[in-house]
Amino acid sequence: MARILVVHGPNLNLLGERQPEIYGRQTLEEINQSLLALAAAEGVEVEFFQSNHEGAIIDRLHQARNVVDAVVINPGALGHYSYALRDAIASLSIPVVEVHLSNLHAREEFRHRLVLSPVCRGQVMGFGPYSYLLGLRAAIHLIREGAR
Ligand code: DQA
């Protein structure tokens, strides 16, 4: 069975209570539950990792390297400046799909800069928690396409 790692970056553990006018009221646990339901319906396995620490996320990606078939990542603010995370993603041979809840192009200038995007296969943003579901669907599609 295909395995997909879903990574949630800094501050996403606070979803539900953190700036709900921007990020909505769903908690991270609720988002993970909806991803589990989609994964079950599609016959894939998902696993989750959340960390507020750049290095811990990089370590987790290294571990996943030869174990999972794709990664879906919401890097949080790391997406705007982490070259270390960019290098980690670039070193993976599996597809990585970047997701964001909010539409970053409609927000502050500093959020327009996305340093991971060039090394990810694609991005989904602006659809709230549904961005994650679309991101997971994209990852499943890429795995199936690759297996063909
Ligand atoms: C975010 C957008 C980032 O700019 C922000 O730092 C986050 C969440 C999003 O999902 O919209 O933590 O990645």
PDB file of C-alpha atoms and ligand atoms in Angstrom:
ATOM      1  CA  MET A   1       0.000   0.000   0.000  1.00  0.00           C
ATOM      2  CA  ALA A   2       1.324   3.468  -0.890  1.00  0.00           C
ATOM      3  CA  ARG A   3       2.463   5.528   2.083  1.00  0.00           C
ATOM      4  CA  ILE A   4       2.226   9.290   2.319  1.00  0.00           C
ATOM      5  CA  LEU A   5       3.750  11.461   5.022  1.00  0.00           C
ATOM      6  CA  VAL A   6       1.868  14.651   5.937  1.00  0.00           C
ATOM      7  CA  VAL A   7       4.064  17.258   7.642  1.00  0.00           C
ATOM      8  CA  HIS A   8       2.724  20.244   9.535  1.00  0.00           C
ATOM      9  CA  GLY A   9       5.220  22.986  10.361  1.00  0.00           C
ATOM     10  CA  PRO A  10       5.464  25.613  13.104  1.00  0.00           C
ATOM     11  CA  ASN A  11       2.341  26.910  14.851  1.00  0.00           C
ATOM     12  CA  LEU A  12      -0.009  24.579  13.038  1.00  0.00           C
ATOM     13  CA  ASN A  13      -0.563  22.677  16.297  1.00  0.00           C
ATOM     14  CA  LEU A  14      -2.588  25.747  17.328  1.00  0.00           C
ATOM     15  CA  LEU A  15      -5.073  25.518  14.451  1.00  0.00           C
ATOM     16  CA  GLY A  16      -8.613  26.119  15.639  1.00  0.00           C
ATOM     17  CA  GLU A  17      -7.604  28.799  18.116  1.00  0.00           C
ATOM     18  CA  ARG A  18      -4.898  30.591  16.103  1.00  0.00           C
ATOM     19  CA  GLN A  19      -6.194  33.546  14.055  1.00  0.00           C
ATOM     20  CA  PRO A  20      -9.430  31.709  13.096  1.00  0.00           C
ATOM     21  CA  GLU A  21     -10.400  34.586  10.779  1.00  0.00           C
ATOM     22  CA  ILE A  22      -7.449  33.527   8.599  1.00  0.00           C
ATOM     23  CA  TYR A  23      -6.990  29.830   9.290  1.00  0.00           C
ATOM     24  CA  GLY A  24     -10.521  28.736  10.201  1.00  0.00           C
ATOM     25  CA  ARG A  25     -11.817  26.828  13.210  1.00  0.00           C
ATOM     26  CA  GLN A  26     -10.810  23.295  12.354  1.00  0.00           C
ATOM     27  CA  THR A  27      -8.182  21.844  14.636  1.00  0.00           C
ATOM     28  CA  LEU A  28      -5.133  19.989  13.338  1.00  0.00           C
ATOM     29  CA  GLU A  29      -6.618  16.779  14.720  1.00  0.00           C
ATOM     30  CA  GLU A  30      -9.813  17.356  12.701  1.00  0.00           C
ATOM     31  CA  ILE A  31      -7.804  18.035   9.553  1.00  0.00           C
ATOM     32  CA  ASN A  32      -5.810  14.839  10.135  1.00  0.00           C
ATOM     33  CA  GLN A  33      -9.050  12.889  10.604  1.00  0.00           C
ATOM     34  CA  SER A  34     -10.380  14.142   7.257  1.00  0.00           C
ATOM     35  CA  LEU A  35      -7.083  13.144   5.604  1.00  0.00           C
ATOM     36  CA  LEU A  36      -7.318   9.682   7.176  1.00  0.00           C
ATOM     37  CA  ALA A  37     -10.840   9.305   5.772  1.00  0.00           C
ATOM     38  CA  LEU A  38      -9.697  10.275   2.278  1.00  0.00           C
ATOM     39  CA  ALA A  39      -6.680   7.966   2.533  1.00  0.00           C
ATOM     40  CA  ALA A  40      -8.901   5.052   3.563  1.00  0.00           C
ATOM     41  CA  ALA A  41     -11.281   5.729   0.671  1.00  0.00           C
ATOM     42  CA  GLU A  42      -8.350   5.840  -1.769  1.00  0.00           C
ATOM     43  CA  GLY A  43      -6.559   2.818  -0.335  1.00  0.00           C
ATOM     44  CA  VAL A  44      -3.390   4.607   0.777  1.00  0.00           C
ATOM     45  CA  GLU A  45      -1.731   4.965   4.164  1.00  0.00           C
ATOM     46  CA  VAL A  46      -1.048   8.374   5.705  1.00  0.00           C
ATOM     47  CA  GLU A  47       1.121   9.285   8.642  1.00  0.00           C
ATOM     48  CA  PHE A  48       1.407  12.658  10.333  1.00  0.00           C
ATOM     49  CA  PHE A  49       4.199  14.725  11.801  1.00  0.00           C
ATOM     50  CA  GLN A  50       3.949  18.191  13.341  1.00  0.00           C
ATOM     51  CA  SER A  51       6.863  20.155  14.698  1.00  0.00           C
ATOM     52  CA  ASN A  52       7.682  23.716  15.593  1.00  0.00           C
ATOM     53  CA  HIS A  53      11.366  22.987  14.926  1.00  0.00           C
ATOM     54  CA  GLU A  54      13.032  23.251  11.552  1.00  0.00           C
ATOM     55  CA  GLY A  55      15.671  20.615  12.335  1.00  0.00           C
ATOM     56  CA  ALA A  56      13.083  18.105  13.566  1.00  0.00           C
ATOM     57  CA  ILE A  57      11.184  18.474  10.290  1.00  0.00           C
ATOM     58  CA  ILE A  58      14.395  17.974   8.308  1.00  0.00           C
ATOM     59  CA  ASP A  59      15.229  14.858  10.371  1.00  0.00           C
ATOM     60  CA  ARG A  60      11.736  13.477   9.741  1.00  0.00           C
ATOM     61  CA  LEU A  61      12.090  14.020   5.983  1.00  0.00           C
ATOM     62  CA  HIS A  62      15.460  12.236   6.009  1.00  0.00           C
ATOM     63  CA  GLN A  63      13.862   9.269   7.803  1.00  0.00           C
ATOM     64  CA  ALA A  64      11.013   9.211   5.294  1.00  0.00           C
ATOM     65  CA  ARG A  65      13.441   9.194   2.374  1.00  0.00           C
ATOM     66  CA  ASN A  66      13.322   5.511   1.492  1.00  0.00           C
ATOM     67  CA  VAL A  67      10.148   4.683   3.355  1.00  0.00           C
ATOM     68  CA  VAL A  68       7.260   6.752   2.009  1.00  0.00           C
ATOM     69  CA  ASP A  69       6.083   7.321  -1.552  1.00  0.00           C
ATOM     70  CA  ALA A  70       5.211  11.022  -1.296  1.00  0.00           C
ATOM     71  CA  VAL A  71       5.113  13.928   1.142  1.00  0.00           C
ATOM     72  CA  VAL A  72       2.449  16.594   1.655  1.00  0.00           C
ATOM     73  CA  ILE A  73       3.844  19.527   3.619  1.00  0.00           C
ATOM     74  CA  ASN A  74       2.468  22.718   5.080  1.00  0.00           C
ATOM     75  CA  PRO A  75       5.753  24.326   6.076  1.00  0.00           C
ATOM     76  CA  GLY A  76       4.092  27.297   7.800  1.00  0.00           C
ATOM     77  CA  ALA A  77       6.384  30.320   7.875  1.00  0.00           C
ATOM     78  CA  LEU A  78       9.420  28.125   7.085  1.00  0.00           C
ATOM     79  CA  GLY A  79       8.137  28.168   3.520  1.00  0.00           C
ATOM     80  CA  HIS A  80       9.133  31.816   3.299  1.00  0.00           C
ATOM     81  CA  TYR A  81      12.764  31.520   4.322  1.00  0.00           C
ATOM     82  CA  SER A  82      14.104  28.053   5.131  1.00  0.00           C
ATOM     83  CA  TYR A  83      16.869  27.167   2.726  1.00  0.00           C
ATOM     84  CA  ALA A  84      17.773  24.218   4.953  1.00  0.00           C
ATOM     85  CA  LEU A  85      14.301  22.779   4.454  1.00  0.00           C
ATOM     86  CA  ARG A  86      14.525  23.555   0.753  1.00  0.00           C
ATOM     87  CA  ASP A  87      17.769  21.574   0.510  1.00  0.00           C
ATOM     88  CA  ALA A  88      16.187  18.681   2.421  1.00  0.00           C
ATOM     89  CA  ILE A  89      13.241  18.595   0.019  1.00  0.00           C
ATOM     90  CA  ALA A  90      15.533  18.884  -3.000  1.00  0.00           C
ATOM     91  CA  SER A  91      17.463  15.839  -1.775  1.00  0.00           C
ATOM     92  CA  LEU A  92      14.339  13.634  -1.830  1.00  0.00           C
ATOM     93  CA  SER A  93      13.539  11.648  -4.936  1.00  0.00           C
ATOM     94  CA  ILE A  94       9.859  11.252  -4.007  1.00  0.00           C
ATOM     95  CA  PRO A  95       7.272  13.926  -4.905  1.00  0.00           C
ATOM     96  CA  VAL A  96       6.602  16.661  -2.355  1.00  0.00           C
ATOM     97  CA  VAL A  97       3.361  18.672  -2.509  1.00  0.00           C
ATOM     98  CA  GLU A  98       3.303  22.042  -0.715  1.00  0.00           C
ATOM     99  CA  VAL A  99       0.043  23.164   0.860  1.00  0.00           C
ATOM    100  CA  HIS A 100      -1.078  26.332   2.635  1.00  0.00           C
ATOM    101  CA  LEU A 101      -4.455  27.056   4.169  1.00  0.00           C
ATOM    102  CA  SER A 102      -4.454  30.733   3.237  1.00  0.00           C
ATOM    103  CA  ASN A 103      -3.923  32.439  -0.109  1.00  0.00           C
ATOM    104  CA  LEU A 104      -0.435  33.803   0.475  1.00  0.00           C
ATOM    105  CA  HIS A 105      -0.550  36.092  -2.537  1.00  0.00           C
ATOM    106  CA  ALA A 106      -3.427  37.986  -0.944  1.00  0.00           C
ATOM    107  CA  ARG A 107      -1.501  38.528   2.302  1.00  0.00           C
ATOM    108  CA  GLU A 108       1.561  40.435   3.532  1.00  0.00           C
ATOM    109  CA  GLU A 109       4.453  40.958   1.126  1.00  0.00           C
ATOM    110  CA  PHE A 110       6.814  38.674   3.080  1.00  0.00           C
ATOM    111  CA  ARG A 111       4.420  35.764   2.521  1.00  0.00           C
ATOM    112  CA  HIS A 112       4.643  36.127  -1.257  1.00  0.00           C
ATOM    113  CA  ARG A 113       8.141  34.712  -1.209  1.00  0.00           C
ATOM    114  CA  LEU A 114       8.007  30.906  -1.286  1.00  0.00           C
ATOM    115  CA  VAL A 115      11.480  29.408  -1.178  1.00  0.00           C
ATOM    116  CA  LEU A 116      10.364  25.759  -1.180  1.00  0.00           C
ATOM    117  CA  SER A 117       8.041  26.033  -4.156  1.00  0.00           C
ATOM    118  CA  PRO A 118      10.707  25.518  -6.849  1.00  0.00           C
ATOM    119  CA  VAL A 119      11.727  22.164  -5.323  1.00  0.00           C
ATOM    120  CA  CYS A 120       8.181  20.939  -4.658  1.00  0.00           C
ATOM    121  CA  ARG A 121       6.145  19.298  -7.400  1.00  0.00           C
ATOM    122  CA  GLY A 122       3.299  21.783  -6.973  1.00  0.00           C
ATOM    123  CA  GLN A 123       1.338  23.929  -4.551  1.00  0.00           C
ATOM    124  CA  VAL A 124      -2.222  24.151  -3.266  1.00  0.00           C
ATOM    125  CA  MET A 125      -3.202  27.237  -1.302  1.00  0.00           C
ATOM    126  CA  GLY A 126      -6.130  29.359  -0.308  1.00  0.00           C
ATOM    127  CA  PHE A 127      -8.799  26.739   0.309  1.00  0.00           C
ATOM    128  CA  GLY A 128      -8.499  26.419   4.080  1.00  0.00           C
ATOM    129  CA  PRO A 129      -8.398  22.810   5.318  1.00  0.00           C
ATOM    130  CA  TYR A 130      -9.534  21.685   1.869  1.00  0.00           C
ATOM    131  CA  SER A 131      -6.036  22.638   0.616  1.00  0.00           C
ATOM    132  CA  TYR A 132      -4.740  19.593   2.502  1.00  0.00           C
ATOM    133  CA  LEU A 133      -7.300  17.269   0.905  1.00  0.00           C
ATOM    134  CA  LEU A 134      -6.422  18.593  -2.550  1.00  0.00           C
ATOM    135  CA  GLY A 135      -2.734  18.211  -1.705  1.00  0.00           C
ATOM    136  CA  LEU A 136      -3.280  14.599  -0.646  1.00  0.00           C
ATOM    137  CA  ARG A 137      -5.223  13.912  -3.847  1.00  0.00           C
ATOM    138  CA  ALA A 138      -2.343  15.394  -5.860  1.00  0.00           C
ATOM    139  CA  ALA A 139       0.165  13.184  -4.015  1.00  0.00           C
ATOM    140  CA  ILE A 140      -1.946  10.066  -4.685  1.00  0.00           C
ATOM    141  CA  HIS A 141      -2.201  11.046  -8.341  1.00  0.00           C
ATOM    142  CA  LEU A 142       1.588  11.490  -8.604  1.00  0.00           C
ATOM    143  CA  ILE A 143       2.233   8.099  -6.985  1.00  0.00           C
ATOM    144  CA  ARG A 144      -0.213   6.353  -9.331  1.00  0.00           C
ATOM    145  CA  GLU A 145       1.214   8.169 -12.328  1.00  0.00           C
ATOM    146  CA  GLY A 146       4.739   7.135 -11.314  1.00  0.00           C
ATOM    147  CA  ALA A 147       3.712   3.529 -10.826  1.00  0.00           C
ATOM    148  CA  ARG A 148       2.266   3.328 -14.315  1.00  0.00           C
TER     149      ARG A 148
HETATM  150  C1  DQA B   1       0.483  29.042   6.337  1.00  0.00           C
HETATM  151  C2  DQA B   1       0.889  30.419   5.809  1.00  0.00           C
HETATM  152  C3  DQA B   1       2.178  30.899   6.438  1.00  0.00           C
HETATM  153  O1  DQA B   1       2.513  32.191   5.955  1.00  0.00           O
HETATM  154  C4  DQA B   1       2.028  30.974   7.931  1.00  0.00           C
HETATM  155  O2  DQA B   1       3.253  31.341   8.523  1.00  0.00           O
HETATM  156  C5  DQA B   1       1.498  29.715   8.525  1.00  0.00           C
HETATM  157  C6  DQA B   1       0.401  29.039   7.845  1.00  0.00           C
HETATM  158  C7  DQA B   1      -0.880  28.610   5.768  1.00  0.00           C
HETATM  159  O3  DQA B   1      -1.190  27.416   5.878  1.00  0.00           O
HETATM  160  O4  DQA B   1      -1.651  29.433   5.252  1.00  0.00           O
HETATM  161  O5  DQA B   1       1.923  29.284   9.583  1.00  0.00           O
HETATM  162  O6  DQA B   1       1.440  28.081   5.914  1.00  0.00           O
END
